[in-house]
Coordinates of C-alpha atoms in Angstrom, one line a residue:
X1 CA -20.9 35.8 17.4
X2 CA -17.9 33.6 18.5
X3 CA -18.4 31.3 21.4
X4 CA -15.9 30.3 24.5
X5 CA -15.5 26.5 23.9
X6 CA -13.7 23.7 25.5
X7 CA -12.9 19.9 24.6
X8 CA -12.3 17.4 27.5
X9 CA -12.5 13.1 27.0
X10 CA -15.2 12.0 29.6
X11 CA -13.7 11.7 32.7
X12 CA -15.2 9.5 35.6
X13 CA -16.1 12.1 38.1
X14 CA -13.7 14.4 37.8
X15 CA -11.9 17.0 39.9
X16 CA -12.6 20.7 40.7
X17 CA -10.7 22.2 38.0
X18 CA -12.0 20.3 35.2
X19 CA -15.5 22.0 36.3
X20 CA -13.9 25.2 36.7
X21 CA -13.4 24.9 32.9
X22 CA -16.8 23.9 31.6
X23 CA -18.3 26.6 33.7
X24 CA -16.6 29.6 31.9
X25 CA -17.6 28.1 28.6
X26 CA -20.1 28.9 26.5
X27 CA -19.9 25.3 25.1
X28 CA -18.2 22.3 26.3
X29 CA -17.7 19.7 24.0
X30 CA -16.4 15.9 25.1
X31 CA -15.1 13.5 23.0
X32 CA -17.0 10.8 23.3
X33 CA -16.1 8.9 20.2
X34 CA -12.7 8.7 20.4
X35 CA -10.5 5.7 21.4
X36 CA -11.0 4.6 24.9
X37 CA -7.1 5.0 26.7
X38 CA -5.6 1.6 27.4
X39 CA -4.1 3.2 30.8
X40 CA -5.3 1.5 33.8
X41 CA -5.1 4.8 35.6
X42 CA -6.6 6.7 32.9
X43 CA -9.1 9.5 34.4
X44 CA -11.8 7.7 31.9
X45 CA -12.5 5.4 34.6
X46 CA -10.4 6.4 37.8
X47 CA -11.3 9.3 39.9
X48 CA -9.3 10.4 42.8
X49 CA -10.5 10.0 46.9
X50 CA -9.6 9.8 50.3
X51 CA -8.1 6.6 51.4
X52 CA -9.6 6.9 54.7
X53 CA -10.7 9.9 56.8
X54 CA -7.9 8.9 59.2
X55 CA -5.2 9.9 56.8
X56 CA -4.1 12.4 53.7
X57 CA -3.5 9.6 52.0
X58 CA -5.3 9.7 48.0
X59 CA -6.0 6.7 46.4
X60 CA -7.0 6.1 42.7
X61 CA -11.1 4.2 42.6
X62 CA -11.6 2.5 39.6
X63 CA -14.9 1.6 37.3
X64 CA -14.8 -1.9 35.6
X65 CA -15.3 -3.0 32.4
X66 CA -15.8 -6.3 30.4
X67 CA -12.7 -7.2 29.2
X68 CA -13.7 -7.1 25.3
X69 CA -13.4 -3.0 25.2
X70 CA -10.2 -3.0 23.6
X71 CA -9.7 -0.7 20.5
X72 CA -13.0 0.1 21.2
X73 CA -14.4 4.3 21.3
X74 CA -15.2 5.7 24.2
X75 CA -19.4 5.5 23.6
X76 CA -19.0 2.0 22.6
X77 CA -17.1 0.9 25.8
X78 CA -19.4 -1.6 28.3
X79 CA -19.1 -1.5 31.8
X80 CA -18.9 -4.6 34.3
X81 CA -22.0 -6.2 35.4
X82 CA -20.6 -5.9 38.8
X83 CA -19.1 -2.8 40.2
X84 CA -20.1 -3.5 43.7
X85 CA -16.8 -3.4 45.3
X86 CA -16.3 0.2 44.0
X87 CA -19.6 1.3 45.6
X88 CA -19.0 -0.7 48.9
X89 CA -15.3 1.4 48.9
X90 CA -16.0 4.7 48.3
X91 CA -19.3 3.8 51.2
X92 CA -16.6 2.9 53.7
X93 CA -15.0 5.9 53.3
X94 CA -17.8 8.5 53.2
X95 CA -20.9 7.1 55.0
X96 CA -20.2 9.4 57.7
X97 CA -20.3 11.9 55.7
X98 CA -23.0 15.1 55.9
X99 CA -24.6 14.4 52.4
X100 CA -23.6 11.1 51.7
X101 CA -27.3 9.5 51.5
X102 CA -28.0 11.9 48.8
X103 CA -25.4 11.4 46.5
X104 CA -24.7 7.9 47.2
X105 CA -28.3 7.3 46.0
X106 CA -27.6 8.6 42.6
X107 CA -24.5 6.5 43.0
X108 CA -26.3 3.3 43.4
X109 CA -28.8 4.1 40.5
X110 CA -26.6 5.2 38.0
X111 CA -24.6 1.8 38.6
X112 CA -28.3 -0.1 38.2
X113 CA -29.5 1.9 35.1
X114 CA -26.0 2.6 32.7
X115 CA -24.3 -0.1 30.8
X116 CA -21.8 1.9 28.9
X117 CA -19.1 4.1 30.1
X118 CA -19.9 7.1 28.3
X119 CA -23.6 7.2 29.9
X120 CA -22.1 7.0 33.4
X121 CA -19.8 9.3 33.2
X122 CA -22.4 11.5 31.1
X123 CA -24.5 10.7 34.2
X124 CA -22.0 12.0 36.9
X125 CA -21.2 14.9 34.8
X126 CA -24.7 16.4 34.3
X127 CA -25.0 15.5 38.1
X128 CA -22.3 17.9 39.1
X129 CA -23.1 20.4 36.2
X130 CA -26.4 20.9 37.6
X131 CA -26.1 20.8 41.5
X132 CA -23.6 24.0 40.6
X133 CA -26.8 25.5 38.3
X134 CA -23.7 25.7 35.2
X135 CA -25.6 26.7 32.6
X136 CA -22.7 25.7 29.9
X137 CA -23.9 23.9 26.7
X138 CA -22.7 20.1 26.2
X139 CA -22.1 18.9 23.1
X140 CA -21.2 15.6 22.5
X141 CA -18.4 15.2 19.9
X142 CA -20.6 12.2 17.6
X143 CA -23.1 14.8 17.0
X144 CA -20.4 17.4 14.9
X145 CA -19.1 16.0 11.4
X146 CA -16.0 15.6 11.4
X147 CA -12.8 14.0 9.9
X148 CA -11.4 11.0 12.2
X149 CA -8.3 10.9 9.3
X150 CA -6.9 14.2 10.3
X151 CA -4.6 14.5 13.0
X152 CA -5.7 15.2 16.5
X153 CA -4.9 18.6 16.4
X154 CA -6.8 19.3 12.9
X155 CA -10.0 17.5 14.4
X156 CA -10.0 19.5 17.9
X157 CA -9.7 22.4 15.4
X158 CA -12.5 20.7 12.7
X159 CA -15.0 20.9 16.1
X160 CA -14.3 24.4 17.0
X161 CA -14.5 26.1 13.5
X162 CA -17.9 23.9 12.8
X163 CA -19.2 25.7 16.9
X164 CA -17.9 29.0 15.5
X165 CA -15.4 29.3 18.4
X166 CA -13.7 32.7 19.2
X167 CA -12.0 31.8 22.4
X168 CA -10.7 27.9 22.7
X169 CA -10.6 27.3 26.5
X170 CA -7.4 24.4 26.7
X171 CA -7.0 21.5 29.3
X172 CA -3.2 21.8 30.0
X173 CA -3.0 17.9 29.1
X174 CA -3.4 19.3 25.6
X175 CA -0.4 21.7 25.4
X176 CA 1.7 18.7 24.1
X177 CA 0.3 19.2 20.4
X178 CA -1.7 22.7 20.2
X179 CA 0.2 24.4 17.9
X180 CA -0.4 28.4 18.5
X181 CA 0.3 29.7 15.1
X182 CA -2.9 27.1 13.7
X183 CA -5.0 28.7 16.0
X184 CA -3.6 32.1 15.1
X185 CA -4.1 30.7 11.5
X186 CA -8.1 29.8 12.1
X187 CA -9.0 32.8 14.1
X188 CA -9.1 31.1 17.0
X189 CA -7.5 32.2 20.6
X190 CA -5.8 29.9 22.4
X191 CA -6.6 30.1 25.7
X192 CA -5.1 28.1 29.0
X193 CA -7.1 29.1 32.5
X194 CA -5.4 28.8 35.3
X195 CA -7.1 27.2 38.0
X196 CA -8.4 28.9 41.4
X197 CA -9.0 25.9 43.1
X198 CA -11.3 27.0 46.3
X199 CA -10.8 25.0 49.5
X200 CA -13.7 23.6 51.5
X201 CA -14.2 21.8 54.9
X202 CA -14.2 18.4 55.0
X203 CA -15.7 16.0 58.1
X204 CA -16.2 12.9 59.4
X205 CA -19.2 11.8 62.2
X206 CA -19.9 15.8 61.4
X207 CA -16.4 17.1 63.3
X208 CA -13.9 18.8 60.5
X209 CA -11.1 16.8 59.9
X210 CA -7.4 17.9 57.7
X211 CA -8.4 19.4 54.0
X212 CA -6.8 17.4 52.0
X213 CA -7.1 18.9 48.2
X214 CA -7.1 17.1 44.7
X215 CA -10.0 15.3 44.9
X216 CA -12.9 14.0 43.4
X217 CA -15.8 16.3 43.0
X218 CA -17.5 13.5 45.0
X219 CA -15.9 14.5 47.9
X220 CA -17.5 18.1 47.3
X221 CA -21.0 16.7 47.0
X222 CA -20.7 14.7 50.1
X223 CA -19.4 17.5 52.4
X224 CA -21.5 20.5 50.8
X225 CA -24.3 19.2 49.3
X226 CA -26.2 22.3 47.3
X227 CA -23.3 24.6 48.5
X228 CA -20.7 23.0 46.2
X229 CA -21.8 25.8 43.4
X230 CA -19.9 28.3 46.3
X231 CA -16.7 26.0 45.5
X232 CA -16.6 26.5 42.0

């Protein structure tokens, strides 16, 4: 029987809708051996947050690398010895937060324990993916065979004919080279969701303060806790 599948590039902890995604999948594959992005403000290692709880200002917090991870594939990428500063940020931000112990704690030890960027963001993903009780499959993209000569769109489409994929669940970032009429061709329907992004209350020293949307998942987990599955 076909399967509802969608492909994503590891993203360090991600928004709302991306989760939205994986969750009406059967299967969510993520591309972890493709080339790491050279963007400074790629999602690979950025992840969007409050500024301050004063404000609806967003700012971008970044993950560090060594600086020899150029031209280098996502699962091969090392992070910084030190990514301190990061932690000691988003903690200035959220420590007055209602479930900000919890999840800082897994914070702190997933900084401790991975050295690769893949495994962290793996980390944070499973994190999320299981606080929400999402039941969808992951499948890492290393463990399909597959052609890295093709074109991008061939090997998205090599991954979902080998996972017998009816329904091909699309990240809008990826409308720039799915071509319908290949998918048509493979059997394959194209698919893009449209997100129903669910609004939550956010607070400070336990008093609400302005929603501000667009965030981090992070800033679900440390204002819901457990009841961040009711958000997505």
């Amino acid at each position: 029987m076909g399967k509802k599948i969608s492909i994503c590039q590891p993203h360090f902890i991600p928004w709302q809708g991306y989760f939205e995604i994986i969750k009406n999948c059967d299967e969510f594959i993520i591309l972890d051996d493709i080339k790491r992005s050279s963007s400074s403000n790629s999602w690979q290692i950025s992840s969007n947050l409050r500024a301050n709880h004063r404000s609806q200002e967003i700012k971008s917090f970044k993950v560090k690398l060594i600086s020899k991870n150029k031209n280098l594939v996502i699962n091969e990428c090392k992070l910084s010895d030190d990514n301190s500063e990061l932690l000691k940020k988003i903690e200035n931000v959220y420590k007055k937060t209602p479930y900000f112990e919890r999840y800082f704690e897994s914070m702190k030890y997933a900084f401790k324990t991975k050295t690769n960027l893949f495994e962290l963001n793996l980390f944070f993903l499973n994190l999320f993916l299981e606080t929400i009780n999402c039941k969808t499959t992951i499948i890492k993209s290393s463990e399909i065979i597959n052609d890295k000569r093709k074109t991008k769109l061939e090997y998205i489409l090599d991954l979902l004919k080998f996972r017998n994929c009816k329904t091909y669940l699309s990240f809008l970032g990826a409308k720039a080279y799915n071509d319908p009429a290949l998918f048509n061709k493979n059997d394959i329907e194209l698919n893009y969701p449209k997100y129903l992004i669910k609004k939550y209350d956010q607070f400070y020293k336990n008093k609400k303060i302005e929603y501000l949307p667009n965030l981090s998942v992070l800033d679900l987990l440390f204002n819901q806790g457990n009841k961040s599955k009711l958000f997505i």
